[in-house]
Amino acid sequence: MAIIAYTWILTFTLNQFLVSNTLYYNSYSEQLTIERIEGIIEESHKWAWLGYLLVPVIYYIKLSLIALVLQTGFFFFERKVSFSIIFKAVMLAEIPFLIVPVIKLFWFLFIQTHYTLNDLQYFFPLSALQLFDAQKLPSWQVYPLQLLNVFELIYWVLLAYWLKKLLNLSINKSMEVVASSYGTGLLLWVVFITFLSLNLAP
């Protein structure tokens, strides 16, 4: 699948150009000993292959869950739709999120050239989180603010468009299905992540 190959290439590029040993030392030098930092670097290199291995698994689970939620939405609208068609629409709508890593690479290579691991972790272009200092926010607020972004909005529009095109629906009907099923599922997911953040925060 092209989307997986693309993600592998982008992940490799990000790791090669943005994540260096020096970055680890600069990020943790005030908190950890040199020996501990070296141990973290060694472990990150040791398990780097696992990140690439998990890419197709994560994508398959993500796309399948969204397709399942949308199929459930169609069920409540009393319309039987093939899972494979919905899955295709979900996959095609994923394009906006594939642009984010490219922007991230460009941003830290040419604009914010001095950064830490936290900067890499919290950066999400054109999101509400960029209006705040993420490191000063309570942990439970970070994810919802990251999720409130332009790419998510474009994703909703593309998802409705592809459902319309593949299923011969009106744009109003497809947007209604997306909002009522995917929108509800996304809201529940945010509540779940926020709940975890609140309960796991030190």
Coordinates of C-alpha atoms in Angstrom, one line a residue:
M1 CA 0.0 0.0 0.0
A2 CA 1.4 3.4 -1.1
I3 CA 0.3 5.1 2.2
I4 CA 2.5 2.7 4.2
A5 CA 5.5 3.1 2.0
Y6 CA 5.1 6.8 2.2
T7 CA 4.9 6.7 6.0
W8 CA 8.0 4.5 6.2
I9 CA 10.0 7.0 4.1
L10 CA 8.8 10.0 6.1
T11 CA 9.5 8.3 9.4
F12 CA 13.0 7.3 8.3
T13 CA 13.6 10.9 7.0
L14 CA 12.3 12.5 10.2
N15 CA 14.5 10.2 12.4
Q16 CA 17.6 10.8 10.2
F17 CA 17.3 14.6 10.0
L18 CA 15.5 15.7 13.2
V19 CA 16.3 13.1 15.9
S20 CA 20.0 13.0 16.7
N21 CA 22.0 12.0 19.8
T22 CA 22.7 15.7 20.4
L23 CA 19.0 16.3 20.6
Y24 CA 18.7 13.7 23.4
Y25 CA 21.5 15.3 25.4
N26 CA 20.1 18.8 24.9
S27 CA 16.6 17.7 25.9
Y28 CA 17.5 15.7 29.0
S29 CA 20.8 17.2 30.2
E30 CA 19.2 19.1 33.1
Q31 CA 17.1 16.1 34.3
L32 CA 19.2 13.0 33.8
T33 CA 22.8 11.8 34.0
I34 CA 25.0 11.2 30.9
E35 CA 24.9 7.5 31.5
R36 CA 21.1 7.5 31.7
I37 CA 20.8 9.6 28.5
E38 CA 23.2 7.2 26.7
G39 CA 21.0 4.3 27.9
I40 CA 17.9 6.0 26.4
I41 CA 19.7 6.6 23.1
E42 CA 20.8 3.0 23.0
E43 CA 17.3 1.7 23.7
S44 CA 15.8 4.0 21.0
H45 CA 18.2 2.7 18.4
K46 CA 17.6 -0.9 19.5
W47 CA 13.9 -0.7 19.1
A48 CA 13.7 1.6 16.1
W49 CA 12.7 -1.3 13.8
L50 CA 9.6 -1.9 15.9
G51 CA 8.2 1.6 14.9
Y52 CA 8.5 0.7 11.2
L53 CA 6.9 -2.7 11.8
L54 CA 3.9 -1.2 13.6
V55 CA 3.1 1.3 10.8
P56 CA 0.9 -1.0 8.7
V57 CA -0.7 -2.5 11.9
I58 CA -1.6 1.0 13.2
Y59 CA -2.9 2.2 9.8
Y60 CA -5.0 -1.0 9.4
I61 CA -6.5 -0.6 12.8
K62 CA -7.2 3.1 12.5
L63 CA -8.8 2.9 9.0
S64 CA -10.8 -0.2 10.0
L65 CA -12.2 1.4 13.1
I66 CA -13.2 4.5 11.3
A67 CA -14.8 2.5 8.5
L68 CA -16.7 0.4 11.1
V69 CA -18.0 3.5 12.8
L70 CA -19.2 4.9 9.5
Q71 CA -20.8 1.6 8.5
T72 CA -22.6 1.7 11.8
G73 CA -23.8 5.2 11.0
F74 CA -25.2 4.0 7.6
F75 CA -27.0 1.2 9.5
F76 CA -28.8 3.8 11.6
F77 CA -29.7 5.7 8.4
E78 CA -31.2 2.4 7.2
R79 CA -28.7 1.9 4.4
K80 CA -26.6 -1.2 3.9
V81 CA -23.1 -0.3 2.5
S82 CA -20.2 -2.5 1.7
F83 CA -17.4 -2.3 4.3
S84 CA -14.7 -2.3 1.5
I85 CA -16.2 0.7 -0.2
I86 CA -16.3 2.7 3.1
F87 CA -12.7 1.5 3.8
K88 CA -11.6 2.9 0.4
A89 CA -13.3 6.2 1.2
V90 CA -11.5 6.4 4.5
M91 CA -8.2 5.6 3.0
L92 CA -8.5 8.2 0.3
A93 CA -9.5 10.9 2.8
E94 CA -6.3 10.2 4.8
I95 CA -4.3 12.4 2.4
P96 CA -4.3 15.6 4.6
F97 CA -2.7 13.9 7.5
L98 CA 0.1 12.7 5.2
I99 CA 1.1 16.3 4.6
V100 CA 1.7 17.0 8.4
P101 CA 5.0 15.1 8.6
V102 CA 6.4 17.0 5.6
I103 CA 5.5 20.4 7.2
K104 CA 7.0 19.2 10.4
L105 CA 10.3 18.2 8.7
F106 CA 10.4 21.6 6.9
W107 CA 9.6 23.5 10.0
F108 CA 12.4 22.1 12.2
L109 CA 15.0 22.0 9.4
F110 CA 14.6 25.6 8.2
I111 CA 12.5 27.6 10.7
Q112 CA 12.7 26.4 14.3
T113 CA 16.2 24.9 14.0
H114 CA 16.8 24.9 17.8
Y115 CA 14.3 22.5 19.4
T116 CA 13.9 19.7 21.9
L117 CA 12.1 16.4 21.9
N118 CA 9.1 18.0 23.5
D119 CA 8.9 20.5 20.7
L120 CA 8.9 17.6 18.2
Q121 CA 6.3 15.8 20.2
Y122 CA 3.9 18.7 20.7
F123 CA 4.2 20.3 17.2
F124 CA 1.1 20.0 15.1
P125 CA 0.8 22.7 12.3
L126 CA -2.3 24.8 12.0
S127 CA -3.7 23.4 15.3
A128 CA -5.1 25.3 18.3
L129 CA -2.2 23.9 20.3
Q130 CA 0.2 26.2 18.4
L131 CA -1.5 29.2 20.1
F132 CA -0.2 28.1 23.5
D133 CA 3.0 27.0 25.2
A134 CA 2.2 23.2 25.2
Q135 CA 4.7 22.5 28.0
K136 CA 2.8 24.9 30.4
L137 CA -0.6 23.3 29.7
P138 CA -2.1 20.5 31.8
S139 CA -1.5 17.2 30.0
W140 CA -5.2 16.6 29.5
Q141 CA -5.6 19.7 27.3
V142 CA -2.8 18.9 24.8
Y143 CA -4.5 16.2 22.7
P144 CA -7.9 18.0 22.3
L145 CA -6.0 21.2 21.2
Q146 CA -3.9 19.1 18.8
L147 CA -7.0 17.6 17.3
L148 CA -8.6 21.0 16.7
N149 CA -6.7 21.7 13.5
V150 CA -7.2 22.6 9.8
F151 CA -6.2 19.1 8.6
E152 CA -9.0 17.5 10.6
L153 CA -11.5 19.8 9.1
I154 CA -10.2 19.0 5.6
Y155 CA -10.4 15.3 6.5
W156 CA -14.1 15.6 7.3
V157 CA -14.8 17.3 4.0
L158 CA -12.8 14.7 2.0
L159 CA -14.4 11.9 3.8
A160 CA -17.9 13.2 3.0
Y161 CA -16.8 13.8 -0.6
W162 CA -15.5 10.3 -1.2
L163 CA -18.5 8.7 0.4
K164 CA -20.7 10.8 -1.9
K165 CA -18.7 9.9 -4.9
L166 CA -18.4 6.1 -4.2
L167 CA -21.9 5.7 -2.9
N168 CA -23.8 8.1 -5.1
L169 CA -25.1 10.1 -2.1
S170 CA -25.9 13.8 -1.9
I171 CA -23.1 15.8 -0.2
N172 CA -25.6 16.8 2.6
K173 CA -26.4 13.1 3.3
S174 CA -22.8 12.0 3.3
M175 CA -21.8 14.9 5.6
E176 CA -24.7 14.1 7.9
V177 CA -23.4 10.5 8.2
V178 CA -19.8 11.6 8.8
A179 CA -20.9 14.1 11.5
S180 CA -23.2 11.8 13.3
S181 CA -21.0 8.7 13.2
Y182 CA -17.3 9.7 12.9
G183 CA -18.0 12.9 14.8
T184 CA -19.6 11.1 17.7
G185 CA -16.8 8.4 17.7
L186 CA -14.1 11.1 17.7
L187 CA -15.8 13.0 20.5
L188 CA -15.9 9.8 22.6
W189 CA -12.3 9.0 21.8
V190 CA -11.2 12.5 22.9
V191 CA -13.2 12.1 26.2
F192 CA -11.4 8.7 26.7
I193 CA -7.9 10.1 26.1
T194 CA -8.7 13.1 28.3
F195 CA -9.9 10.8 31.1
L196 CA -6.7 8.7 30.8
S197 CA -4.5 11.9 30.9
L198 CA -6.3 13.1 34.0
N199 CA -5.9 9.8 35.8
L200 CA -2.4 9.0 34.7
A201 CA -0.9 12.4 35.3
P202 CA 1.6 12.6 38.2

